[in-house]
CSV table of C-alpha atoms in Angstrom, one decimal:
chain,number,residue,atom,x,y,z
A,251,UNK,CA,0.0,0.0,0.0
A,252,UNK,CA,2.8,2.4,-0.9
A,253,UNK,CA,0.8,4.7,-3.2
A,254,UNK,CA,-2.5,4.7,-1.2
A,255,UNK,CA,-3.6,5.5,2.3
A,256,UNK,CA,-5.4,2.7,4.2
A,257,UNK,CA,-8.8,3.7,5.5
A,258,UNK,CA,-8.7,0.6,7.7
A,259,UNK,CA,-5.7,1.4,10.0
A,260,UNK,CA,-6.6,4.9,11.3
A,261,UNK,CA,-4.7,6.9,13.8
A,262,UNK,CA,-6.3,7.5,17.2
A,263,UNK,CA,-7.6,11.1,17.1
A,264,UNK,CA,-9.4,11.9,20.3
A,265,UNK,CA,-9.6,15.7,19.6
A,266,UNK,CA,-11.3,15.0,16.2
A,267,UNK,CA,-13.7,12.7,18.0
A,268,UNK,CA,-14.4,15.3,20.7
A,269,UNK,CA,-15.2,17.9,18.0
A,270,UNK,CA,-17.5,15.4,16.3
A,271,UNK,CA,-19.2,14.7,19.7
A,272,UNK,CA,-19.8,18.4,20.2
A,273,UNK,CA,-21.2,18.8,16.7
A,274,UNK,CA,-23.5,15.7,17.2
A,275,UNK,CA,-24.8,17.2,20.4
A,276,UNK,CA,-25.7,20.4,18.5
A,277,UNK,CA,-27.4,18.4,15.7
A,278,UNK,CA,-28.2,14.8,16.7
A,279,UNK,CA,-29.4,14.2,13.1
A,280,UNK,CA,-25.9,14.9,11.6
A,281,UNK,CA,-25.0,11.4,10.6
A,282,UNK,CA,-21.6,12.5,9.3
A,283,UNK,CA,-20.4,13.1,12.8
A,284,UNK,CA,-21.1,9.5,13.8
A,285,UNK,CA,-18.9,8.3,10.9
A,286,UNK,CA,-16.3,10.8,12.1
A,287,UNK,CA,-16.3,9.4,15.6
A,288,UNK,CA,-16.1,5.8,14.3
A,289,UNK,CA,-13.1,6.8,12.2
A,290,UNK,CA,-11.3,9.0,14.8
A,291,UNK,CA,-11.5,6.3,17.5
A,292,UNK,CA,-11.5,3.2,15.3
A,293,UNK,CA,-7.8,2.5,15.6
A,294,UNK,CA,-7.1,-1.1,14.6
A,295,UNK,CA,-10.7,-2.3,15.1
A,296,UNK,CA,-11.6,-1.9,11.4
A,297,UNK,CA,-8.3,-3.6,10.4
A,298,UNK,CA,-9.0,-6.6,12.5
A,299,UNK,CA,-12.6,-6.7,11.2
A,300,UNK,CA,-11.4,-6.5,7.6
A,301,UNK,CA,-8.8,-9.2,8.2
A,302,UNK,CA,-11.5,-11.5,9.5
A,303,UNK,CA,-13.8,-10.7,6.7
A,304,UNK,CA,-11.1,-11.3,4.0
A,305,UNK,CA,-10.3,-14.6,5.6
A,306,UNK,CA,-13.9,-15.8,5.6
A,307,UNK,CA,-15.4,-17.8,2.7
A,308,UNK,CA,-18.1,-15.3,2.2
A,309,UNK,CA,-15.7,-12.3,2.5
A,310,UNK,CA,-13.4,-13.8,-0.1
A,311,UNK,CA,-16.3,-14.4,-2.5
A,312,UNK,CA,-17.7,-10.9,-2.1
A,313,UNK,CA,-14.3,-9.3,-2.7
A,314,UNK,CA,-13.5,-11.5,-5.7
A,315,UNK,CA,-17.0,-10.7,-7.2
A,316,UNK,CA,-16.7,-7.0,-6.3
A,317,UNK,CA,-20.1,-7.2,-4.8
A,318,UNK,CA,-22.2,-4.0,-4.5
A,319,UNK,CA,-24.9,-4.3,-1.8
A,320,UNK,CA,-25.9,-0.7,-2.6
A,321,UNK,CA,-27.1,-1.7,-6.1
A,322,UNK,CA,-29.4,-4.3,-4.6
A,323,UNK,CA,-30.8,-2.1,-1.9
A,324,UNK,CA,-31.5,0.8,-4.2
A,325,UNK,CA,-33.6,-1.4,-6.6
A,326,UNK,CA,-36.9,-0.8,-4.9
A,327,UNK,CA,-39.0,-2.5,-7.6
A,328,UNK,CA,-37.2,-5.8,-7.1
A,329,UNK,CA,-37.5,-5.5,-3.3
A,330,UNK,CA,-41.2,-4.9,-3.7
A,331,UNK,CA,-41.5,-8.2,-5.6
A,332,UNK,CA,-40.1,-10.2,-2.7
A,333,UNK,CA,-42.4,-12.4,-0.6
A,334,UNK,CA,-44.4,-10.8,2.2
A,335,UNK,CA,-42.6,-11.3,5.5
A,336,UNK,CA,-39.2,-11.4,3.9
A,337,UNK,CA,-36.1,-9.5,5.0
A,338,UNK,CA,-36.2,-7.4,1.8
A,339,UNK,CA,-39.9,-6.5,2.1
A,340,UNK,CA,-39.3,-5.5,5.8
A,341,UNK,CA,-36.3,-3.4,4.7
A,342,UNK,CA,-38.3,-1.7,2.0
A,343,UNK,CA,-41.2,-0.9,4.4
A,344,UNK,CA,-38.7,0.4,7.0
A,345,UNK,CA,-37.0,2.7,4.4
A,346,UNK,CA,-40.3,4.0,3.1
A,347,UNK,CA,-41.8,4.6,6.5
A,348,UNK,CA,-38.7,6.4,7.7
A,349,UNK,CA,-38.3,8.3,4.4
A,350,UNK,CA,-34.8,7.0,4.1
A,351,UNK,CA,-32.6,6.0,1.1
A,352,UNK,CA,-29.6,3.8,0.9
A,353,UNK,CA,-27.8,6.7,-0.9
A,354,UNK,CA,-28.2,8.8,2.2
A,355,UNK,CA,-25.6,6.8,4.0
A,356,UNK,CA,-23.3,7.2,1.1
A,357,UNK,CA,-23.5,11.0,1.3
A,358,UNK,CA,-23.0,10.9,5.1
A,359,UNK,CA,-19.8,8.9,4.8
A,360,UNK,CA,-18.4,10.7,1.8
A,361,UNK,CA,-14.6,10.9,1.8
A,362,UNK,CA,-14.1,8.2,4.3
A,363,UNK,CA,-12.4,5.7,2.0
A,364,UNK,CA,-11.7,7.6,-1.2
A,365,UNK,CA,-7.9,6.9,-0.9
A,366,UNK,CA,-8.2,3.4,0.3
A,367,UNK,CA,-7.2,0.3,-1.7
A,368,UNK,CA,-10.1,-1.2,-3.7
A,369,UNK,CA,-10.8,-4.1,-1.5
A,370,UNK,CA,-10.9,-1.9,1.6
A,371,UNK,CA,-13.2,0.5,-0.2
A,372,UNK,CA,-15.5,-2.4,-1.0
A,373,UNK,CA,-15.5,-3.7,2.5
A,374,UNK,CA,-16.2,-0.3,4.1
A,375,UNK,CA,-19.0,0.4,1.6
A,376,UNK,CA,-20.6,-3.0,2.4
A,377,UNK,CA,-20.5,-2.2,6.1
A,378,UNK,CA,-22.0,1.2,5.5
A,379,UNK,CA,-24.8,-0.1,3.2
A,380,UNK,CA,-25.7,-2.9,5.6
A,381,UNK,CA,-26.5,-0.5,8.5
A,382,UNK,CA,-30.3,-0.2,7.9
A,383,UNK,CA,-30.5,-3.9,7.2
A,384,UNK,CA,-29.1,-4.4,10.7
A,385,UNK,CA,-32.0,-2.4,12.1
A,386,UNK,CA,-34.3,-4.9,10.4
A,387,UNK,CA,-32.5,-8.0,11.6
A,388,UNK,CA,-32.0,-6.9,15.2
A,389,UNK,CA,-35.5,-5.4,15.6
A,390,UNK,CA,-34.2,-2.0,16.8
A,391,UNK,CA,-35.8,1.1,15.4
A,392,UNK,CA,-34.5,4.6,14.6
A,393,UNK,CA,-35.7,6.2,17.8
A,394,UNK,CA,-32.9,7.3,20.2
A,395,UNK,CA,-33.1,4.2,22.3
A,396,UNK,CA,-33.2,2.0,19.3
A,397,UNK,CA,-30.1,3.5,17.8
A,398,UNK,CA,-28.2,3.1,21.1
A,399,UNK,CA,-29.3,-0.5,21.4
A,400,UNK,CA,-28.1,-1.2,17.8
A,401,UNK,CA,-24.8,0.4,18.6
A,402,UNK,CA,-24.5,-1.8,21.7
A,403,UNK,CA,-25.5,-4.9,19.7
A,404,UNK,CA,-23.1,-4.2,16.8
A,405,UNK,CA,-20.2,-3.3,19.0
A,406,UNK,CA,-19.8,-7.0,19.8
A,407,UNK,CA,-19.3,-7.5,16.0
A,408,UNK,CA,-17.2,-4.4,15.1
A,409,UNK,CA,-15.4,-3.7,18.4
A,410,UNK,CA,-15.2,0.0,17.5
A,411,UNK,CA,-14.5,2.2,20.5
A,412,UNK,CA,-16.4,5.0,18.9
A,413,UNK,CA,-19.7,3.1,19.4
A,414,UNK,CA,-19.0,2.8,23.1
A,415,UNK,CA,-18.2,6.6,23.3
A,416,UNK,CA,-21.6,7.4,21.8
A,417,UNK,CA,-23.4,5.1,24.2
A,418,UNK,CA,-21.4,6.6,27.1
A,419,UNK,CA,-22.1,10.2,26.2
A,420,UNK,CA,-25.8,9.4,25.9
A,421,UNK,CA,-26.1,7.2,29.0
A,422,UNK,CA,-27.1,9.9,31.5
A,423,UNK,CA,-29.8,11.2,29.0
A,424,UNK,CA,-31.4,7.7,28.8
A,425,UNK,CA,-34.1,7.1,31.5
A,426,UNK,CA,-32.9,4.6,34.0
A,427,UNK,CA,-35.8,2.3,33.1
A,428,UNK,CA,-34.5,2.1,29.5
A,429,UNK,CA,-30.9,1.3,30.3
A,430,UNK,CA,-31.4,-2.4,30.8
A,431,UNK,CA,-32.5,-2.6,27.1
A,432,UNK,CA,-29.1,-1.3,26.1
A,433,UNK,CA,-27.4,-4.0,28.2
A,434,UNK,CA,-29.7,-6.6,26.7
A,435,UNK,CA,-28.7,-5.5,23.2
A,436,UNK,CA,-25.0,-5.9,24.1
A,437,UNK,CA,-25.7,-9.4,25.4
A,438,UNK,CA,-27.8,-10.3,22.3
A,439,UNK,CA,-25.0,-9.1,20.1
A,440,UNK,CA,-22.6,-11.4,21.8
A,441,UNK,CA,-24.8,-14.4,21.2
A,442,UNK,CA,-25.5,-13.8,17.5
A,443,UNK,CA,-23.5,-15.0,14.6
A,444,UNK,CA,-21.0,-12.5,13.1
A,445,UNK,CA,-23.1,-10.2,10.9
A,446,UNK,CA,-20.2,-8.6,9.0
A,447,UNK,CA,-19.7,-11.4,6.5
A,448,UNK,CA,-23.3,-12.4,6.0
A,449,UNK,CA,-24.6,-12.8,2.4
A,450,UNK,CA,-27.3,-10.1,2.7
A,451,UNK,CA,-28.2,-10.3,-0.9
A,452,UNK,CA,-29.2,-14.0,-0.4
A,453,UNK,CA,-31.0,-13.2,2.9
A,454,UNK,CA,-33.4,-10.6,1.4
A,455,UNK,CA,-35.8,-13.1,-0.1
A,456,UNK,CA,-36.0,-15.3,3.0
A,457,UNK,CA,-38.5,-15.0,5.9
A,458,UNK,CA,-37.3,-12.5,8.5
A,459,UNK,CA,-38.1,-14.6,11.5
A,460,UNK,CA,-36.3,-17.6,9.9
A,461,UNK,CA,-33.2,-15.5,9.2
A,462,UNK,CA,-33.1,-14.1,12.8
A,463,UNK,CA,-33.3,-17.6,14.1
A,464,UNK,CA,-30.5,-18.9,11.8
A,465,UNK,CA,-28.3,-15.9,12.9
A,466,UNK,CA,-29.0,-16.4,16.6
A,467,UNK,CA,-30.5,-13.0,16.9
A,468,UNK,CA,-32.7,-13.0,20.0
A,469,UNK,CA,-35.8,-10.8,20.4
A,470,UNK,CA,-35.1,-7.4,21.8
A,471,UNK,CA,-37.7,-7.9,24.6
A,472,UNK,CA,-36.7,-5.1,26.9
A,473,UNK,CA,-36.5,-2.6,24.0
A,474,UNK,CA,-39.9,-3.7,22.7
A,475,UNK,CA,-41.4,-3.3,26.2
A,476,UNK,CA,-40.3,0.3,26.1
A,477,UNK,CA,-42.2,1.0,22.9
A,478,UNK,CA,-45.6,0.1,24.1
């Protein structure tokens, strides 16, 4: 990697993370700051994750095929033709109800991997594009508690310290009655299969409940109890 800069091995930049935290407090909807925190505090977490991904059978296949999850997730007509109750239909309903687009995450993370080697770019793009799918698979919504629970769940898969920082800075703002849901999410994440190298394209047509069972994703009972 002589001529390119790796986006995987990032220096630890606490001051940049602090600035991003302050900006996020000013505007909680500024998703760019979340990516900045992840990158500033990621250290070797992404490098370790990429190494594991590259050494897995699925990861090797995705890299060799130069898979683009984004192309699949932006084809809403194809998603709408999937069976009722499938992962893909649930994803489409989620994106429409929340007025989201897969392209929105691309804009929020713009510049993150532009100088990285091609395989690293593909890996980081796949991680980015899978974010809203993980909402569907884990059962956590986009409300503040749901986002924190998803961060806690996924931290067991990514090991990014930036996720823990966001949880920590939000902890005192979360009602005490809701905090057990975050701890439950962390435990559920530890019990699930590694989500980073999953064949999401193949999962889209399958029943959501079946996929959750196969991946060992337990119901977010405490989170759901807070939604009623």
